[in-house]
Tab-separated table of C-alpha atoms in Angstrom:
chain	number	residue	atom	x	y	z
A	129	UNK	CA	40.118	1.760	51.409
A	130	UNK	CA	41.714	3.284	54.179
A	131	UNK	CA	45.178	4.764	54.982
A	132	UNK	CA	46.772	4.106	58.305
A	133	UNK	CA	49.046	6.446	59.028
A	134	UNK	CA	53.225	6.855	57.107
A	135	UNK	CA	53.857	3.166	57.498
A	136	UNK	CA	53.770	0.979	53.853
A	137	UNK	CA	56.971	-1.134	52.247
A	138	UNK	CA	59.332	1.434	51.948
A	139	UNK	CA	58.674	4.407	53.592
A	140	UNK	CA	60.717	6.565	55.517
A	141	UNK	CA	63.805	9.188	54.133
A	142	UNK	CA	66.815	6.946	54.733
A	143	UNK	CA	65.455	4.045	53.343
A	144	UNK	CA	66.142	3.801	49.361
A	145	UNK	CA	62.694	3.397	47.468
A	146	UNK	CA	62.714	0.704	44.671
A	147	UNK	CA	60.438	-0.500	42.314
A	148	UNK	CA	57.984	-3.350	42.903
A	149	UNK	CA	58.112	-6.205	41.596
A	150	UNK	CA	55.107	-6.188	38.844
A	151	UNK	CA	55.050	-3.444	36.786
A	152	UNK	CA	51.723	-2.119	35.543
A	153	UNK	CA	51.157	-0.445	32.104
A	154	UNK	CA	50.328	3.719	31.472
A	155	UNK	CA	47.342	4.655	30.006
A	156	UNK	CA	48.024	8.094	28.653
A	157	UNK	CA	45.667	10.367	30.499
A	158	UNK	CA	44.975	8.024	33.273
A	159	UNK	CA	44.159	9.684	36.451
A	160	UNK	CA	47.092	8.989	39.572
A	161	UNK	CA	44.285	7.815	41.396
A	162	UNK	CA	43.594	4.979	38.988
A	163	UNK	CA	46.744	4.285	38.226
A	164	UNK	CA	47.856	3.524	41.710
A	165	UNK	CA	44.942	1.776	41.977
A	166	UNK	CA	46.069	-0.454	39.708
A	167	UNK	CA	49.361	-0.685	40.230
A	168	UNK	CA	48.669	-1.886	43.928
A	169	UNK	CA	46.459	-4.770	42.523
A	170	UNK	CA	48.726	-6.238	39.957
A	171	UNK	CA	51.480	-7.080	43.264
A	172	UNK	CA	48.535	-7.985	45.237
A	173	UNK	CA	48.961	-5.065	47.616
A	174	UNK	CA	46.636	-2.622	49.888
A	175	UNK	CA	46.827	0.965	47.686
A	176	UNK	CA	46.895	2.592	51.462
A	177	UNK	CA	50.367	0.188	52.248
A	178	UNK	CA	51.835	1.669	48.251
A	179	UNK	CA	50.832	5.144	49.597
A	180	UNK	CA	52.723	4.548	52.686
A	181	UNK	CA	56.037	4.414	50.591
A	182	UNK	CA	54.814	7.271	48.540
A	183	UNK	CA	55.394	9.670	51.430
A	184	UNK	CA	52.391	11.149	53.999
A	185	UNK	CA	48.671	11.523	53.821
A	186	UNK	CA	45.339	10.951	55.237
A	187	UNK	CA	42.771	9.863	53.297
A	188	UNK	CA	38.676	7.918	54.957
A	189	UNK	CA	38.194	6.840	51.329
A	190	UNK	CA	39.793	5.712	48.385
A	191	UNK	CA	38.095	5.634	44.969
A	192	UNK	CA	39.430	6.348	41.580
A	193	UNK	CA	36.037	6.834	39.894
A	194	UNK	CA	35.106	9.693	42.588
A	195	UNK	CA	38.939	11.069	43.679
A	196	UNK	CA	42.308	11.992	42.507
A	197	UNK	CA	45.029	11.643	44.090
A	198	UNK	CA	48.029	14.342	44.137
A	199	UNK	CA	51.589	14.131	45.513
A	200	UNK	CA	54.394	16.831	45.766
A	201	UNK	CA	57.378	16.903	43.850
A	202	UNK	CA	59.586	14.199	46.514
A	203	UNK	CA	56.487	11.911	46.257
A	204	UNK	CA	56.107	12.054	42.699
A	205	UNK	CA	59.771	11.028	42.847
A	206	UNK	CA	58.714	7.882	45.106
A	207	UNK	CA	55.905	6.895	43.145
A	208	UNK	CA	57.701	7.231	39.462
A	209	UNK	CA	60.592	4.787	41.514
A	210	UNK	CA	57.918	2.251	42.711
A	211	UNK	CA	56.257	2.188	39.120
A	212	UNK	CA	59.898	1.849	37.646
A	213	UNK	CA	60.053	4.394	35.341
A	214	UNK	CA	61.581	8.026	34.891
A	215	UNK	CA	59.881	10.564	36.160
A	216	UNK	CA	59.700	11.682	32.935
A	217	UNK	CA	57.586	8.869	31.417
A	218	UNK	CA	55.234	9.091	34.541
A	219	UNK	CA	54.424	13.062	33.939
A	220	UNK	CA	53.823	12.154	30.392
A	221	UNK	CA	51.438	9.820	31.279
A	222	UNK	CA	49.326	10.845	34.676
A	223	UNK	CA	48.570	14.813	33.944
A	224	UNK	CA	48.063	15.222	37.621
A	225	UNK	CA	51.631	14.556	38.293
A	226	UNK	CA	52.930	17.430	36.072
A	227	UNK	CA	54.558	20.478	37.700
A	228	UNK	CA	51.067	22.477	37.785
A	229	UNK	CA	49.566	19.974	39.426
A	230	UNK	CA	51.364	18.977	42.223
A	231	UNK	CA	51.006	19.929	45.702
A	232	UNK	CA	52.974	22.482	47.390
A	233	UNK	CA	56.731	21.039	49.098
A	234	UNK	CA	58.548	21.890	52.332
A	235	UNK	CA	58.042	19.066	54.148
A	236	UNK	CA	59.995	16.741	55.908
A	237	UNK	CA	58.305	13.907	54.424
A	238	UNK	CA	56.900	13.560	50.684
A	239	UNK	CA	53.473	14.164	51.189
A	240	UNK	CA	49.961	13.075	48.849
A	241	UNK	CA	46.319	14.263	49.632
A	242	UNK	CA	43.145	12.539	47.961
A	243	UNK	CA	40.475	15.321	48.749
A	244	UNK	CA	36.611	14.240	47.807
A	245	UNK	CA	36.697	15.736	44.365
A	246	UNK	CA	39.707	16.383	41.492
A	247	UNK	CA	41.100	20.285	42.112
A	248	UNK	CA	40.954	20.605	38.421
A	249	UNK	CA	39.381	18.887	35.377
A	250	UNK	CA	37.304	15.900	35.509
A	251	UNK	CA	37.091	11.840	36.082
A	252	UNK	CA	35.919	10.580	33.041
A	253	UNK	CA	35.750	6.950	32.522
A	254	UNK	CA	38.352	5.459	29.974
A	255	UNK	CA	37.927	3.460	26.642
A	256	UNK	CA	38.249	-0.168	28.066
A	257	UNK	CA	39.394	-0.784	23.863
A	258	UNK	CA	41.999	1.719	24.373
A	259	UNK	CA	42.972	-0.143	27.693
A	260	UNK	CA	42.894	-3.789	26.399
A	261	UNK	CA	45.562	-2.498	23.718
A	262	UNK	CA	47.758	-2.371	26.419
A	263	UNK	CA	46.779	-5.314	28.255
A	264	UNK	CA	44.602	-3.533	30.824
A	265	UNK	CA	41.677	-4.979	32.067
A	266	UNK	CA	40.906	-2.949	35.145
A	267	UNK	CA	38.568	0.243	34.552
A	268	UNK	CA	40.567	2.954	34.083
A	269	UNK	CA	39.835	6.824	34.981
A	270	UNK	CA	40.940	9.622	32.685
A	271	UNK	CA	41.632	12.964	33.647
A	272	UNK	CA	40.142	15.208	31.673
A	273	UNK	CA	38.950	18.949	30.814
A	274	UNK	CA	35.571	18.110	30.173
A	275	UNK	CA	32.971	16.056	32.313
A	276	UNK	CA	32.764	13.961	28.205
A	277	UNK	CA	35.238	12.220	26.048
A	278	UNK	CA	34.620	11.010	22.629
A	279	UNK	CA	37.192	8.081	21.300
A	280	UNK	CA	37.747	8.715	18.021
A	281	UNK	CA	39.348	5.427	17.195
A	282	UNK	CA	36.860	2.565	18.076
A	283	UNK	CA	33.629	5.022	18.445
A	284	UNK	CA	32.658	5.582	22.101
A	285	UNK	CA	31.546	8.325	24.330
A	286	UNK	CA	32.317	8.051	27.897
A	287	UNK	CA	31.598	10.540	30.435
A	288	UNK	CA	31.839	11.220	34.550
A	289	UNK	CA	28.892	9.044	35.096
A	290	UNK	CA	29.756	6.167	37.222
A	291	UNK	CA	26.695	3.994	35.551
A	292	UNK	CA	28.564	0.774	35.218
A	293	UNK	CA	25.042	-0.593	33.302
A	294	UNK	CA	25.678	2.003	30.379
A	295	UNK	CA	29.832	2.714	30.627
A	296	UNK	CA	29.830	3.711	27.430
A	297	UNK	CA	27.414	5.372	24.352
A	298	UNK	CA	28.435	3.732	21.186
A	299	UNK	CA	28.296	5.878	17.824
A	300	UNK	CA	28.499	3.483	15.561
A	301	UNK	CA	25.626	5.251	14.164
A	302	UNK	CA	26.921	9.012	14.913
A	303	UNK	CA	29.858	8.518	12.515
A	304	UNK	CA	29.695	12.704	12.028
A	305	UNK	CA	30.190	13.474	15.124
A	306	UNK	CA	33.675	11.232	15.527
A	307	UNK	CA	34.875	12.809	12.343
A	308	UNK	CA	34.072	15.891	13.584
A	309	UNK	CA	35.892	15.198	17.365
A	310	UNK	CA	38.724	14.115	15.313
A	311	UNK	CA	38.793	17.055	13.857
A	312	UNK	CA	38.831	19.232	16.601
A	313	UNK	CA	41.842	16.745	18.104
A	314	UNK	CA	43.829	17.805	15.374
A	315	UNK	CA	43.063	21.640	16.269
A	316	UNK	CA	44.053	20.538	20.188
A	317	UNK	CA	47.359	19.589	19.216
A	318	UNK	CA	48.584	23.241	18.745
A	319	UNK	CA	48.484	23.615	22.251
A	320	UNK	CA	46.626	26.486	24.004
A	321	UNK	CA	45.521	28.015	20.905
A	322	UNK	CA	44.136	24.863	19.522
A	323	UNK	CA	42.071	24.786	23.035
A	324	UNK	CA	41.465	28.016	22.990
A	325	UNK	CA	40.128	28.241	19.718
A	326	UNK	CA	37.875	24.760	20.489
A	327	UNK	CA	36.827	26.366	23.461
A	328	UNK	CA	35.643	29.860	21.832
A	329	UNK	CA	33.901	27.521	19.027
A	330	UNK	CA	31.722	26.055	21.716
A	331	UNK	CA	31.285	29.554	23.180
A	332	UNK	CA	29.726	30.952	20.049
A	333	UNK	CA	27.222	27.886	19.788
A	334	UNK	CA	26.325	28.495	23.300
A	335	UNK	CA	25.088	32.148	22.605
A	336	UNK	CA	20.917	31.616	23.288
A	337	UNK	CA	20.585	32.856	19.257
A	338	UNK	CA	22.241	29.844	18.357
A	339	UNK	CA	20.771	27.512	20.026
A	340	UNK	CA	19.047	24.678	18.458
A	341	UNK	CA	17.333	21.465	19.166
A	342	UNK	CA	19.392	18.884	22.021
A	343	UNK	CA	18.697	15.541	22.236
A	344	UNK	CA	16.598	14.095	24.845
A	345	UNK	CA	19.477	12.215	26.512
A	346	UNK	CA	21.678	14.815	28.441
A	347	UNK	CA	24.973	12.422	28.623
A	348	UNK	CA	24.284	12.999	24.455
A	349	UNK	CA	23.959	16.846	24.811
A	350	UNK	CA	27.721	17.259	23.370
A	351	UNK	CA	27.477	15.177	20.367
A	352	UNK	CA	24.333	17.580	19.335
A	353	UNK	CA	25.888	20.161	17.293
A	354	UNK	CA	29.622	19.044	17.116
A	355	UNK	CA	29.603	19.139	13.525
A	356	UNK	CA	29.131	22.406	13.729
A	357	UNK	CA	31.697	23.223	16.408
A	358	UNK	CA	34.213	21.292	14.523
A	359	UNK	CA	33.123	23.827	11.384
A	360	UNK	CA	33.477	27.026	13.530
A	361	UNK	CA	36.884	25.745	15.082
A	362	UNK	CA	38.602	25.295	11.470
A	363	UNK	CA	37.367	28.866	10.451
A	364	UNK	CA	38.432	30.659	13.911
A	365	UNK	CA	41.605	28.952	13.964
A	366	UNK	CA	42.347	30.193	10.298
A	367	UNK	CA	41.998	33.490	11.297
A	368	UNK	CA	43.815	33.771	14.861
A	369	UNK	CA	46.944	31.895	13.413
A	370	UNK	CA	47.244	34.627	10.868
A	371	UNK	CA	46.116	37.347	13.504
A	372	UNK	CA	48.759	35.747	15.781
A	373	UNK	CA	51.500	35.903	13.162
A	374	UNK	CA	50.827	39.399	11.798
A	375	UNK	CA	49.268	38.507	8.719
A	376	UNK	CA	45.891	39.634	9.175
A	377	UNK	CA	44.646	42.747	8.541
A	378	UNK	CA	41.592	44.648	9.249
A	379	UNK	CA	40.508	44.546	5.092
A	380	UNK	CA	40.745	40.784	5.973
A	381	UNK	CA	39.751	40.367	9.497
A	382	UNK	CA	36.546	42.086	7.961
A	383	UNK	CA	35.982	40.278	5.118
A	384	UNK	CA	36.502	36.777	7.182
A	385	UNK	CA	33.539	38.234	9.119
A	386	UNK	CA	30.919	38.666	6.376
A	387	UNK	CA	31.796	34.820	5.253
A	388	UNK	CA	31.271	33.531	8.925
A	389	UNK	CA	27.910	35.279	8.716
A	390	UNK	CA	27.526	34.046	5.218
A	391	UNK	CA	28.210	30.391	6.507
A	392	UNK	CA	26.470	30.018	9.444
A	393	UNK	CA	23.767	32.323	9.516
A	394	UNK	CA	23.199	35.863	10.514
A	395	UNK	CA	22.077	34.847	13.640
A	396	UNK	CA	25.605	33.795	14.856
A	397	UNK	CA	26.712	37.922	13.906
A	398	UNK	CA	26.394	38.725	17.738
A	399	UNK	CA	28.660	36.469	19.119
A	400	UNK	CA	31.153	36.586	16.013
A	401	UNK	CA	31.164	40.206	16.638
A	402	UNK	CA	31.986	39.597	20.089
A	403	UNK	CA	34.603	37.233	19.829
A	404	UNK	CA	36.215	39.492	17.204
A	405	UNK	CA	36.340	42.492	19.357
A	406	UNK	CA	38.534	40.605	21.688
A	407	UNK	CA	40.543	39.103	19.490
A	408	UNK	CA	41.816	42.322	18.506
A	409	UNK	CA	44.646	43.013	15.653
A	410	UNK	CA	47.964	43.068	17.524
A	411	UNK	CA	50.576	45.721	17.069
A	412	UNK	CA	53.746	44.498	15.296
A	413	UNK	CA	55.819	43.759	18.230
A	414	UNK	CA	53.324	41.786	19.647
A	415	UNK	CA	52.631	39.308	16.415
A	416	UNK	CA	55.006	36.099	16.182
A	417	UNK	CA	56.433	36.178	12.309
A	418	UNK	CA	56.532	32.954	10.761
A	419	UNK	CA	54.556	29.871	10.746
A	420	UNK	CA	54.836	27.800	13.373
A	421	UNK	CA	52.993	24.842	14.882
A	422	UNK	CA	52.376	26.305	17.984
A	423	UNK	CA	52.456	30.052	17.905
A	424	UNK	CA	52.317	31.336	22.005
A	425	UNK	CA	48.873	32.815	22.773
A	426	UNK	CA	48.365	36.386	23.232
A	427	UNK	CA	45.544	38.237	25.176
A	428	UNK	CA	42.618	37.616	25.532
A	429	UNK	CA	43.771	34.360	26.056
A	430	UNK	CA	47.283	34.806	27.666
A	431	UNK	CA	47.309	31.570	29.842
A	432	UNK	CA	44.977	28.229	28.918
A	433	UNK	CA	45.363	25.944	31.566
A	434	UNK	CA	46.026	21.923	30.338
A	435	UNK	CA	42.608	20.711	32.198
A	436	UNK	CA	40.784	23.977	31.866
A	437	UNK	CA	37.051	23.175	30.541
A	438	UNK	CA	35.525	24.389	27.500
A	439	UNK	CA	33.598	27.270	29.993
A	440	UNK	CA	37.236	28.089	31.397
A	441	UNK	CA	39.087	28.308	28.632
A	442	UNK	CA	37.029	30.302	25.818
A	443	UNK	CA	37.032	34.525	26.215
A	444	UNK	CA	33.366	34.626	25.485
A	445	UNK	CA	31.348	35.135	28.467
A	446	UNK	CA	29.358	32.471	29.692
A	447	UNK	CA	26.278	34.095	30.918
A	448	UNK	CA	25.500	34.353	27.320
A	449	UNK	CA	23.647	31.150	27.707
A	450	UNK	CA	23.307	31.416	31.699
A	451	UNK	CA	19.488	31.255	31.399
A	452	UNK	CA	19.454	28.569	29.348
A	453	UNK	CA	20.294	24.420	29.849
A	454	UNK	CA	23.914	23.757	30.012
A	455	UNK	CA	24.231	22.322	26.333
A	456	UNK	CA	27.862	20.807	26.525
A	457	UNK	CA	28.657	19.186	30.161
């Protein structure tokens, strides 16, 4: 759908933006793109005439399931003021409108781009369940890390594929592998050490000695060995909390070695090794005493990004499975 130029309901600085008259529901996650989609449809709007009061921006197509959209810090302001909420409540819910995301200010006009593909993270289709809970009956568009999503409460994988014949894989009959995602969820939830350590798990599994069979189905690839992943992830994240916090030592750190060998086979001592020898004992002034929820990550994972992928995020080199097919999106 195209934009035509600044012009929309509202626009222009003296003129006081205000929120329209329908207000549409958040779906945490939701990509901006989607949402605005949305939002222009339930007041029976053009989404290039709600851009207009957003601030400027050129854009030949519009499509949630292909683009995002991203606004600087004025037009986020506009935008959270046409939706009718705090800006607050609309970074909370559209992760593309949080500070790292948004586009860079200055101008004399709030400005939002669309570009052909999301600068970070992925478009993953959303859990129409999850969206009728809140009275949404549109698609909806997540953005995510990952090109994959599994919802652990009503059982679905959905993915980047724009397939609207298959929108969904139901694992009704995969129970395992939604215990194990919500597993991992819970890992998540310590911030960029619980992605960290979910990415590294991943890493190990994707060393070519640890490969085993994948299913057929490539939008199923993830679900292959996620069990195990969610495994790993408990036993890493056992071990960098304490490293993290100054409890571990190298008596320890060694011993926590020979059981991961014990548990999941020699073949996984290469990678362990590896991932060990980054995650190196810290000196005392680096370790964080206590026991906090989310302890602040040291090197070799200083910074994790919110929508960095699994291949971003983890320390372990990629190339370890470069010759071999991608086996987790």
């Amino acid at each position: 759908m195209p934009h035509e130029g600044s012009s929309g309901l509202l626009s222009g600085r003296r003129v006081r933006v205000r929120s329209l008259p329908v207000r549409v529901r958040f779906v945490p996650g939701e990509s901006t793109g989607s949402y605005v989609t949305r939002l222009a449809e339930g007041n029976r709007i053009s989404v290039g005439a709600l851009l207009g009061s957003v601030g400027e921006g050129k854009s030949k197509a519009v499509d949630p399931r292909l683009t995002e959209l991203y606004v600087d810090r004025a037009a986020r302001a506009r935008l959270a003021a046409l939706a009718g909420c705090p800006v607050e409540r609309l970074t909370r819910a559209l992760v593309s409108t949080r500070d790292g995301q948004l586009l860079p200010g200055g101008h004399e006009e709030p400005v939002w781009r669309w570009p052909w593909q999301p600068l970070n993270g992925f478009l993953v289709r959303g859990c129409s369940l999850c969206a009728a809970k809140r009275c949404v009956k549109a698609p909806v568009w997540l953005m995510w890390p990952d090109p994959w999503r599994v919802c652990v409460e009503h059982g679905r994988l959905t993915d980047n594929s724009r397939d609207d014949f298959e929108p969904f894989i139901d694992l009704t009959d995969r129970q395992e592998a939604v215990k194990a995602e919500r597993q991992l969820a819970l890992i998540r939830r310590w911030g960029p050490v619980g992605r960290a350590v979910v990415a590294d798990a991943f890493g190990i599994l994707a060393h070519p000695l640890m490969r085993g069979a994948m299913p057929a189905s490539e939008r199923r690839a993830p679900l292959a060995r996620l069990s195990m992943v969610a495994k790993l992830a408990r036993a890493l994240v056992r071990v960098e909390r304490r490293r993290l916090a100054g409890r571990l030592t190298r008596e320890g750190y060694a011993a926590w070695a020979r059981q991961m060998y014990a548990d999941l086979g020699w073949s996984s001592s290469e990678a362990v090794q590896e991932w060990s020898r980054r995650h190196r004992l810290l000196p005392a002034w680096q370790a964080q005493p206590g026991s906090r929820l989310r302890l602040p990550p040291q090197a070799p994972h200083d910074q994790v990004a919110e929508l960095a992928s699994l291949e971003e995020a983890t320390c372990l080199p990629w190339i370890l499975s470069a010759h071999t097919p991608r086996q987790f999106g």
